[in-house]
mmCIF file of C-alpha atoms and ligand atoms in Angstrom:
data_model
loop_
_atom_site.group_PDB
_atom_site.id
_atom_site.type_symbol
_atom_site.label_atom_id
_atom_site.label_comp_id
_atom_site.label_asym_id
_atom_site.label_seq_id
_atom_site.Cartn_x
_atom_site.Cartn_y
_atom_site.Cartn_z
ATOM 1 C CA MET A 1 96.670 69.622 19.788
ATOM 2 C CA MET A 2 99.278 72.147 19.061
ATOM 3 C CA ILE A 3 99.888 76.052 20.427
ATOM 4 C CA LEU A 4 99.776 78.676 17.369
ATOM 5 C CA ALA A 5 101.952 81.130 17.516
ATOM 6 C CA LEU A 6 101.715 83.333 20.986
ATOM 7 C CA CYS A 7 103.074 86.863 20.082
ATOM 8 C CA ALA A 8 104.193 87.612 16.979
ATOM 9 C CA CYS A 9 105.327 91.257 17.935
ATOM 10 C CA THR A 10 106.808 91.803 21.025
ATOM 11 C CA SER A 11 110.231 92.098 23.665
ATOM 12 C CA MET A 12 108.955 90.103 25.887
ATOM 13 C CA GLN A 13 111.183 86.734 25.644
ATOM 14 C CA PRO A 14 109.021 83.362 26.999
ATOM 15 C CA SER A 15 111.118 81.356 29.386
ATOM 16 C CA SER A 16 110.186 78.068 28.051
ATOM 17 C CA ALA A 17 111.102 73.587 29.217
ATOM 18 C CA SER A 18 109.993 70.853 26.781
ATOM 19 C CA PHE A 19 109.730 67.602 28.906
ATOM 20 C CA GLN A 20 107.958 63.987 29.354
ATOM 21 C CA ALA A 21 105.843 63.382 31.932
ATOM 22 C CA MET A 22 102.390 61.710 32.703
ATOM 23 C CA ASP A 23 102.965 59.493 29.646
ATOM 24 C CA THR A 24 103.004 62.552 27.290
ATOM 25 C CA LEU A 25 105.721 65.605 25.871
ATOM 26 C CA MET A 26 104.581 68.948 27.713
ATOM 27 C CA SER A 27 105.786 72.113 26.752
ATOM 28 C CA LEU A 28 105.709 75.226 28.606
ATOM 29 C CA LYS A 29 106.290 78.904 27.572
ATOM 30 C CA VAL A 30 105.971 81.554 30.498
ATOM 31 C CA TYR A 31 106.092 85.316 30.005
ATOM 32 C CA GLY A 32 106.962 87.200 32.922
ATOM 33 C CA GLY A 33 107.579 86.280 36.996
ATOM 34 C CA ASN A 34 109.902 85.320 38.741
ATOM 35 C CA THR A 35 113.230 83.662 36.945
ATOM 36 C CA ASN A 36 112.817 80.074 37.046
ATOM 37 C CA LEU A 37 109.181 79.847 37.289
ATOM 38 C CA CYS A 38 109.236 77.426 34.261
ATOM 39 C CA ASP A 39 111.883 75.087 36.099
ATOM 40 C CA THR A 40 108.986 75.348 39.382
ATOM 41 C CA LEU A 41 106.325 74.512 37.098
ATOM 42 C CA LYS A 42 108.184 71.430 35.302
ATOM 43 C CA SER A 43 108.934 70.283 38.514
ATOM 44 C CA ARG A 44 105.791 70.441 40.173
ATOM 45 C CA ILE A 45 104.354 68.877 37.651
ATOM 46 C CA GLN A 46 106.699 65.395 37.104
ATOM 47 C CA THR A 47 106.354 65.325 41.137
ATOM 48 C CA LEU A 48 102.643 65.187 40.954
ATOM 49 C CA ASP A 49 103.024 62.226 38.012
ATOM 50 C CA GLY A 50 105.149 60.830 40.504
ATOM 51 C CA LEU A 51 102.132 60.919 43.079
ATOM 52 C CA LEU A 52 99.351 60.188 40.914
ATOM 53 C CA ASP A 53 100.886 57.724 38.033
ATOM 54 C CA ALA A 54 98.596 54.503 38.862
ATOM 55 C CA THR A 55 101.416 52.147 37.220
ATOM 56 C CA ASP A 56 104.227 53.565 38.716
ATOM 57 C CA GLU A 57 104.252 50.958 41.741
ATOM 58 C CA LYS A 58 105.894 53.760 43.829
ATOM 59 C CA SER A 59 103.774 56.341 43.745
ATOM 60 C CA GLU A 60 101.044 56.795 45.867
ATOM 61 C CA ILE A 61 97.947 55.622 44.383
ATOM 62 C CA ALA A 62 99.500 52.545 43.300
ATOM 63 C CA ARG A 63 100.194 52.223 46.887
ATOM 64 C CA LEU A 64 96.667 53.134 47.664
ATOM 65 C CA ASN A 65 95.489 50.309 45.110
ATOM 66 C CA ALA A 66 97.885 48.133 46.648
ATOM 67 C CA GLU A 67 97.284 48.339 50.587
ATOM 68 C CA LYS A 68 93.802 49.791 50.054
ATOM 69 C CA SER A 69 94.011 52.037 53.042
ATOM 70 C CA ALA A 70 96.602 54.816 53.268
ATOM 71 C CA ALA A 71 96.950 58.514 54.039
ATOM 72 C CA VAL A 72 98.050 60.691 51.015
ATOM 73 C CA SER A 73 99.287 63.687 50.681
ATOM 74 C CA GLU A 74 97.537 67.007 50.093
ATOM 75 C CA ASP A 75 97.514 67.154 46.017
ATOM 76 C CA THR A 76 96.334 63.636 46.084
ATOM 77 C CA ASP A 77 93.847 64.163 48.793
ATOM 78 C CA ALA A 78 92.776 67.280 47.090
ATOM 79 C CA LEU A 79 92.224 65.256 43.342
ATOM 80 C CA LEU A 80 90.629 62.819 44.669
ATOM 81 C CA GLN A 81 88.265 64.714 46.015
ATOM 82 C CA ARG A 82 87.242 66.801 43.049
ATOM 83 C CA SER A 83 87.321 63.265 41.072
ATOM 84 C CA LEU A 84 84.588 61.635 42.961
ATOM 85 C CA THR A 85 82.494 64.644 43.039
ATOM 86 C CA LEU A 86 82.582 64.674 39.038
ATOM 87 C CA CYS A 87 82.251 61.110 39.212
ATOM 88 C CA GLU A 88 79.096 62.207 40.943
ATOM 89 C CA GLN A 89 78.031 64.760 38.763
ATOM 90 C CA LEU A 90 78.999 62.933 35.730
ATOM 91 C CA GLY A 91 77.071 59.788 36.388
ATOM 92 C CA ASP A 92 77.502 56.545 34.690
ATOM 93 C CA SER A 93 79.634 57.930 32.158
ATOM 94 C CA PHE A 94 82.678 58.751 34.274
ATOM 95 C CA ASP A 95 84.508 56.785 37.042
ATOM 96 C CA ILE A 96 88.194 57.237 38.496
ATOM 97 C CA THR A 97 88.214 53.169 39.673
ATOM 98 C CA VAL A 98 88.166 51.609 36.177
ATOM 99 C CA CYS A 99 91.390 50.786 36.652
ATOM 100 C CA PRO A 100 91.345 47.099 36.573
ATOM 101 C CA ALA A 101 89.437 47.071 33.136
ATOM 102 C CA VAL A 102 92.458 49.467 31.312
ATOM 103 C CA ARG A 103 94.692 47.123 32.641
ATOM 104 C CA ALA A 104 93.038 43.661 31.227
ATOM 105 C CA TRP A 105 92.665 45.519 27.810
ATOM 106 C CA GLY A 106 96.243 46.030 27.873
ATOM 107 C CA PHE A 107 96.204 49.706 27.785
ATOM 108 C CA THR A 108 98.467 50.143 30.464
ATOM 109 C CA THR A 109 101.419 47.972 29.104
ATOM 110 C CA GLY A 110 100.780 47.939 25.321
ATOM 111 C CA ASP A 111 100.543 44.374 25.520
ATOM 112 C CA TYR A 112 96.787 44.464 23.918
ATOM 113 C CA ARG A 113 93.898 41.429 24.531
ATOM 114 C CA ILE A 114 90.557 41.511 24.472
ATOM 115 C CA PRO A 115 88.715 39.898 26.920
ATOM 116 C CA SER A 116 85.740 37.712 27.182
ATOM 117 C CA GLU A 117 82.425 38.892 27.466
ATOM 118 C CA HIS A 118 82.351 36.997 30.995
ATOM 119 C CA GLU A 119 85.739 38.668 32.116
ATOM 120 C CA ARG A 120 84.019 41.879 30.812
ATOM 121 C CA LYS A 121 81.487 41.457 33.211
ATOM 122 C CA ALA A 122 83.323 41.111 36.097
ATOM 123 C CA LEU A 123 85.709 44.066 35.293
ATOM 124 C CA ALA A 124 82.184 45.829 35.148
ATOM 125 C CA ASP A 125 80.974 44.856 38.476
ATOM 126 C CA ARG A 126 84.334 46.231 39.616
ATOM 127 C CA ILE A 127 84.140 49.535 38.759
ATOM 128 C CA ASP A 128 82.086 52.189 41.189
ATOM 129 C CA TYR A 129 83.913 55.068 42.395
ATOM 130 C CA ARG A 130 81.178 55.018 46.183
ATOM 131 C CA ARG A 131 83.489 52.156 47.020
ATOM 132 C CA VAL A 132 86.309 54.951 47.659
ATOM 133 C CA LYS A 133 85.565 56.226 51.488
ATOM 134 C CA ALA A 134 88.011 59.513 52.291
ATOM 135 C CA ASP A 135 88.461 60.408 55.921
ATOM 136 C CA HIS A 136 90.195 63.631 56.618
ATOM 137 C CA GLY A 137 93.362 63.115 54.071
ATOM 138 C CA THR A 138 93.432 58.900 54.554
ATOM 139 C CA TYR A 139 91.289 56.643 51.946
ATOM 140 C CA THR A 140 90.079 53.391 51.677
ATOM 141 C CA LEU A 141 89.373 50.834 48.622
ATOM 142 C CA SER A 142 87.509 48.138 48.799
ATOM 143 C CA ALA A 143 88.990 44.402 47.864
ATOM 144 C CA GLN A 144 88.455 44.727 44.651
ATOM 145 C CA THR A 145 88.731 48.203 43.643
ATOM 146 C CA GLU A 146 91.391 50.171 41.873
ATOM 147 C CA LEU A 147 92.002 53.563 40.827
ATOM 148 C CA ASP A 148 92.796 55.266 37.889
ATOM 149 C CA LEU A 149 93.343 58.846 37.850
ATOM 150 C CA GLY A 150 94.534 59.182 33.909
ATOM 151 C CA ALA A 151 91.322 60.928 33.279
ATOM 152 C CA VAL A 152 91.811 64.270 35.227
ATOM 153 C CA ALA A 153 96.169 64.106 35.948
ATOM 154 C CA LYS A 154 96.871 66.542 33.595
ATOM 155 C CA GLY A 155 93.877 68.513 33.974
ATOM 156 C CA TYR A 156 94.766 68.894 37.451
ATOM 157 C CA ALA A 157 98.355 69.374 36.592
ATOM 158 C CA ALA A 158 96.739 72.828 34.852
ATOM 159 C CA ASP A 159 95.056 74.001 37.851
ATOM 160 C CA VAL A 160 98.179 73.686 40.340
ATOM 161 C CA SER A 161 100.663 75.253 37.494
ATOM 162 C CA ALA A 162 97.870 78.376 37.383
ATOM 163 C CA ASP A 163 98.128 78.932 40.843
ATOM 164 C CA LEU A 164 102.044 78.611 40.698
ATOM 165 C CA LEU A 165 101.875 80.651 38.069
ATOM 166 C CA ARG A 166 99.771 83.740 39.660
ATOM 167 C CA ASP A 167 102.083 83.387 42.764
ATOM 168 C CA GLY A 168 105.154 83.862 40.626
ATOM 169 C CA GLY A 169 103.514 86.903 38.887
ATOM 170 C CA ALA A 170 103.880 85.647 35.434
ATOM 171 C CA GLN A 171 102.011 87.809 32.741
ATOM 172 C CA ALA A 172 101.006 84.904 30.486
ATOM 173 C CA ALA A 173 101.978 81.268 29.665
ATOM 174 C CA VAL A 174 100.805 78.746 27.726
ATOM 175 C CA LEU A 175 100.548 74.894 28.971
ATOM 176 C CA ASN A 176 100.855 72.307 26.694
ATOM 177 C CA LEU A 177 100.268 69.536 28.889
ATOM 178 C CA GLY A 178 99.736 66.871 26.031
ATOM 179 C CA GLY A 179 96.089 66.986 24.860
ATOM 180 C CA THR A 180 95.090 69.490 27.859
ATOM 181 C CA ILE A 181 96.036 73.049 27.202
ATOM 182 C CA ALA A 182 95.573 75.736 29.576
ATOM 183 C CA LEU A 183 96.048 79.405 28.617
ATOM 184 C CA TYR A 184 97.001 81.589 31.209
ATOM 185 C CA GLY A 185 96.828 85.658 31.630
ATOM 186 C CA LYS A 186 96.687 88.045 28.801
ATOM 187 C CA LYS A 187 99.542 87.544 26.068
ATOM 188 C CA PRO A 188 102.334 90.524 26.017
ATOM 189 C CA ASP A 189 100.699 91.740 22.561
ATOM 190 C CA GLY A 190 97.291 92.106 23.454
ATOM 191 C CA SER A 191 96.318 89.779 21.435
ATOM 192 C CA ARG A 192 93.977 86.256 21.991
ATOM 193 C CA PHE A 193 95.021 83.155 22.382
ATOM 194 C CA SER A 194 95.345 80.617 19.526
ATOM 195 C CA VAL A 195 94.812 76.882 19.960
ATOM 196 C CA GLY A 196 94.807 74.476 17.092
ATOM 197 C CA ILE A 197 92.717 71.045 17.793
ATOM 198 C CA ALA A 198 94.577 68.210 16.347
ATOM 199 C CA ASP A 199 92.912 66.170 14.041
ATOM 200 C CA PRO A 200 92.055 62.505 14.764
ATOM 201 C CA GLU A 201 93.290 61.339 11.247
ATOM 202 C CA ASN A 202 96.854 62.942 11.791
ATOM 203 C CA PRO A 203 97.129 64.402 15.654
ATOM 204 C CA ALA A 204 100.436 66.038 13.965
ATOM 205 C CA ALA A 205 97.926 68.338 12.141
ATOM 206 C CA TYR A 206 95.137 70.452 13.354
ATOM 207 C CA PHE A 207 91.406 70.726 11.595
ATOM 208 C CA GLY A 208 90.604 73.664 13.259
ATOM 209 C CA THR A 209 92.181 76.897 15.933
ATOM 210 C CA LEU A 210 90.101 78.228 18.465
ATOM 211 C CA ASP A 211 90.510 81.668 19.373
ATOM 212 C CA CYS A 212 90.087 82.472 22.972
ATOM 213 C CA ASP A 213 90.951 84.022 26.766
ATOM 214 C CA ALA A 214 92.200 82.319 29.384
ATOM 215 C CA CYS A 215 91.160 78.929 29.812
ATOM 216 C CA VAL A 216 91.657 75.344 29.828
ATOM 217 C CA VAL A 217 91.492 73.558 26.669
ATOM 218 C CA ALA A 218 91.520 69.820 27.313
ATOM 219 C CA THR A 219 90.956 67.409 24.246
ATOM 220 C CA SER A 220 90.343 63.993 24.513
ATOM 221 C CA GLY A 221 90.789 61.070 21.469
ATOM 222 C CA GLY A 222 90.485 57.601 20.698
ATOM 223 C CA TYR A 223 93.423 58.380 18.567
ATOM 224 C CA GLU A 224 95.676 59.020 21.615
ATOM 225 C CA ARG A 225 95.857 55.133 22.339
ATOM 226 C CA TYR A 226 94.060 52.540 20.760
ATOM 227 C CA PHE A 227 94.781 49.103 19.374
ATOM 228 C CA GLU A 228 93.122 47.210 16.373
ATOM 229 C CA ARG A 229 92.187 44.017 15.773
ATOM 230 C CA ASP A 230 90.082 42.286 12.908
ATOM 231 C CA GLY A 231 89.827 45.762 11.289
ATOM 232 C CA LYS A 232 88.690 47.159 14.470
ATOM 233 C CA ARG A 233 89.963 49.682 16.575
ATOM 234 C CA TYR A 234 89.885 49.461 20.935
ATOM 235 C CA ILE A 235 90.302 52.546 22.251
ATOM 236 C CA HIS A 236 91.896 53.360 25.773
ATOM 237 C CA ILE A 237 88.547 55.292 26.414
ATOM 238 C CA LEU A 238 86.392 52.826 28.541
ATOM 239 C CA ASP A 239 82.643 52.949 29.026
ATOM 240 C CA PRO A 240 82.519 51.963 33.009
ATOM 241 C CA LYS A 241 78.975 50.581 32.382
ATOM 242 C CA THR A 242 80.463 47.568 30.152
ATOM 243 C CA ALA A 243 84.559 47.793 31.174
ATOM 244 C CA ALA A 244 84.332 48.169 27.309
ATOM 245 C CA PRO A 245 85.955 50.703 24.656
ATOM 246 C CA VAL A 246 83.712 53.069 23.237
ATOM 247 C CA ASP A 247 82.805 53.105 20.467
ATOM 248 C CA ASN A 248 79.689 55.237 19.745
ATOM 249 C CA GLY A 249 80.721 56.924 16.902
ATOM 250 C CA VAL A 250 82.565 60.359 18.000
ATOM 251 C CA ARG A 251 85.925 60.471 17.462
ATOM 252 C CA SER A 252 87.232 63.606 19.746
ATOM 253 C CA VAL A 253 85.995 65.739 22.226
ATOM 254 C CA THR A 254 87.335 68.873 23.403
ATOM 255 C CA ILE A 255 85.985 70.926 26.248
ATOM 256 C CA VAL A 256 86.962 74.427 27.007
ATOM 257 C CA THR A 257 86.288 76.229 30.412
ATOM 258 C CA GLU A 258 88.120 77.786 33.400
ATOM 259 C CA ASN A 259 88.646 74.548 35.857
ATOM 260 C CA GLY A 260 91.368 72.269 34.374
ATOM 261 C CA THR A 261 90.289 69.322 36.672
ATOM 262 C CA ARG A 262 86.916 69.647 34.992
ATOM 263 C CA ALA A 263 87.641 70.469 31.923
ATOM 264 C CA ASP A 264 89.406 66.551 31.607
ATOM 265 C CA ALA A 265 86.888 64.893 33.120
ATOM 266 C CA LEU A 266 84.398 66.266 31.211
ATOM 267 C CA SER A 267 86.441 65.493 27.886
ATOM 268 C CA THR A 268 86.283 62.387 28.913
ATOM 269 C CA ALA A 269 82.644 62.262 30.085
ATOM 270 C CA LEU A 270 81.364 63.636 26.802
ATOM 271 C CA PHE A 271 83.065 61.138 24.421
ATOM 272 C CA VAL A 272 81.593 58.207 26.475
ATOM 273 C CA MET A 273 78.193 60.227 26.564
ATOM 274 C CA GLY A 274 78.218 60.253 23.139
ATOM 275 C CA LEU A 275 76.434 63.276 20.945
ATOM 276 C CA ASP A 276 73.754 63.267 22.113
ATOM 277 C CA ARG A 277 73.591 62.554 25.466
ATOM 278 C CA ALA A 278 76.720 65.450 25.557
ATOM 279 C CA ALA A 279 74.431 67.900 23.813
ATOM 280 C CA ASP A 280 71.557 67.155 26.919
ATOM 281 C CA TYR A 281 74.639 67.397 29.714
ATOM 282 C CA TYR A 282 75.791 70.741 27.919
ATOM 283 C CA ARG A 283 72.495 72.284 27.445
ATOM 284 C CA ALA A 284 71.697 71.229 31.344
ATOM 285 C CA HIS A 285 74.718 73.137 32.472
ATOM 286 C CA ARG A 286 76.132 75.602 29.883
ATOM 287 C CA ASP A 287 79.282 76.454 32.006
ATOM 288 C CA PHE A 288 81.365 74.992 29.893
ATOM 289 C CA ASP A 289 81.994 75.108 25.900
ATOM 290 C CA LEU A 290 82.291 71.917 23.086
ATOM 291 C CA ILE A 291 83.796 71.046 20.472
ATOM 292 C CA LEU A 292 82.950 67.143 19.344
ATOM 293 C CA LEU A 293 83.778 65.783 15.914
ATOM 294 C CA THR A 294 81.784 62.322 14.726
ATOM 295 C CA ASP A 295 83.290 59.732 12.098
ATOM 296 C CA LYS A 296 80.836 61.207 9.770
ATOM 297 C CA ASP A 297 82.900 64.429 9.907
ATOM 298 C CA GLU A 298 80.392 66.115 11.315
ATOM 299 C CA LEU A 299 81.239 68.776 13.890
ATOM 300 C CA TYR A 300 79.564 70.337 16.769
ATOM 301 C CA LEU A 301 80.383 73.584 18.342
ATOM 302 C CA THR A 302 78.202 75.169 21.257
ATOM 303 C CA GLU A 303 77.570 78.806 20.556
ATOM 304 C CA GLY A 304 80.014 80.063 22.759
ATOM 305 C CA ILE A 305 82.549 79.262 20.652
ATOM 306 C CA PHE A 306 81.194 79.094 17.301
ATOM 307 C CA ASP A 307 82.508 82.552 16.096
ATOM 308 C CA ASP A 308 85.846 81.858 17.862
ATOM 309 C CA PHE A 309 86.224 78.540 15.511
ATOM 310 C CA SER A 310 87.731 78.754 12.286
ATOM 311 C CA LEU A 311 87.722 75.271 9.975
ATOM 312 C CA SER A 312 91.497 74.895 8.635
ATOM 313 C CA ASP A 313 91.841 74.590 4.624
ATOM 314 C CA GLY A 314 91.063 71.250 3.490
ATOM 315 C CA TYR A 315 89.025 69.993 5.927
ATOM 316 C CA ASP A 316 85.343 69.529 4.936
ATOM 317 C CA TYR A 317 83.546 68.919 7.884
ATOM 318 C CA THR A 318 79.696 69.601 7.844
ATOM 319 C CA VAL A 319 79.277 72.622 10.944
ATOM 320 C CA HIS A 320 76.675 72.704 13.604
ATOM 321 C CA ARG A 321 76.085 74.698 16.057
ATOM 322 C CA LEU A 322 74.951 73.339 19.437
ATOM 323 C CA GLY A 323 72.154 75.724 21.309
HETATM 324 P P1 AMP B 401 91.300 61.458 28.666
HETATM 325 O O1 AMP B 401 93.004 61.541 27.544
HETATM 326 O O2 AMP B 401 91.651 62.670 29.613
HETATM 327 O O3 AMP B 401 90.319 60.911 28.236
HETATM 328 O O4 AMP B 401 91.730 60.092 29.430
HETATM 329 C C1 AMP B 401 91.640 58.998 29.011
HETATM 330 C C2 AMP B 401 92.233 57.768 30.496
HETATM 331 O O5 AMP B 401 91.443 58.285 31.391
HETATM 332 C C3 AMP B 401 92.522 56.672 30.056
HETATM 333 O O6 AMP B 401 93.656 56.289 29.407
HETATM 334 C C4 AMP B 401 92.277 55.975 31.356
HETATM 335 O O7 AMP B 401 92.853 55.924 32.024
HETATM 336 C C5 AMP B 401 91.231 56.550 31.852
HETATM 337 N N1 AMP B 401 89.782 56.601 31.291
HETATM 338 C C6 AMP B 401 89.321 55.673 30.527
HETATM 339 N N2 AMP B 401 87.809 55.779 30.498
HETATM 340 C C7 AMP B 401 87.797 56.149 31.802
HETATM 341 C C8 AMP B 401 86.314 56.986 32.420
HETATM 342 N N3 AMP B 401 85.168 56.669 31.373
HETATM 343 N N4 AMP B 401 86.356 57.639 33.580
HETATM 344 C C9 AMP B 401 87.447 57.788 33.964
HETATM 345 N N5 AMP B 401 88.626 57.599 33.527
HETATM 346 C C10 AMP B 401 88.595 56.831 32.438
HETATM 347 MG MG1 MG B 402 89.921 64.000 30.624
#
């Protein structure tokens, strides 16, 4: 996903920062507000990364995974609480205890392998967020349970950033947190934000652009991390029921909504649900918008953003309206 020109004609110069965090390149642009706001955001996001990264043995999540019981910081507590609620709301498509399966397939190290059916069954049995117990900031995991917050960490970083931008008096900001874009405030020139949605075949390009006001735009795509064996692609988004990569004809899912953590969780979960269940979930809630692309070049847009989306030149996707 990429950001199109934020403002063509304004005298207000943004402050900006680019850095590596949460396994991706992030770039921030902040208009107005306290000096150093960009640096404040950057260091806060890097701190969050240090708390939440299950693959960093010094992180709070890694410590909780190893020791099975630990008191955690306010941020980790807030994100775990939100995530557990989202697990409940999203049913069997979303589970923050997928960690052992993500590791077994090699997605944490890049040493990819295909676990046997027997192993997959055992891995699926280890996935169940109900085995995570919370008690006033102290969390306890059952013996076989391990957490992976990869599906929500960037969304949470978007929410924390929005609070910092508000406290710091920023006028507007565009935060590209790698797959999760946070659009804050009102642009200095009064125009709307414009976000490009990555082409899964060529993520440096975008198949379309979305005009929007302040919101979070979170995309999940198989193209972000995957490996291939015997001509088949195995992606980093797993079905908690089978502990195996999703293979349901979905190529990318973008969620547009106000809360970043929810946007990020929904993009992962609706990818796992597949087209029909994702459409049902949308119809049952209608408090977010959705852009879903299938491997047949069918593009589904919900009615709330239908008129705000335009397909890029050269893409002849069949566009459907979800109402
Ligand atoms: P995202 O890019 O936001 O879709 O998040 C994908 C990451 O979340 C993966 O790299 C895994 O670490 C983790 N993950 C994969 N499948 C699931 C799932 N079904 N529920 C929760 N987390 C998942
Ligand atoms: Mg996500």
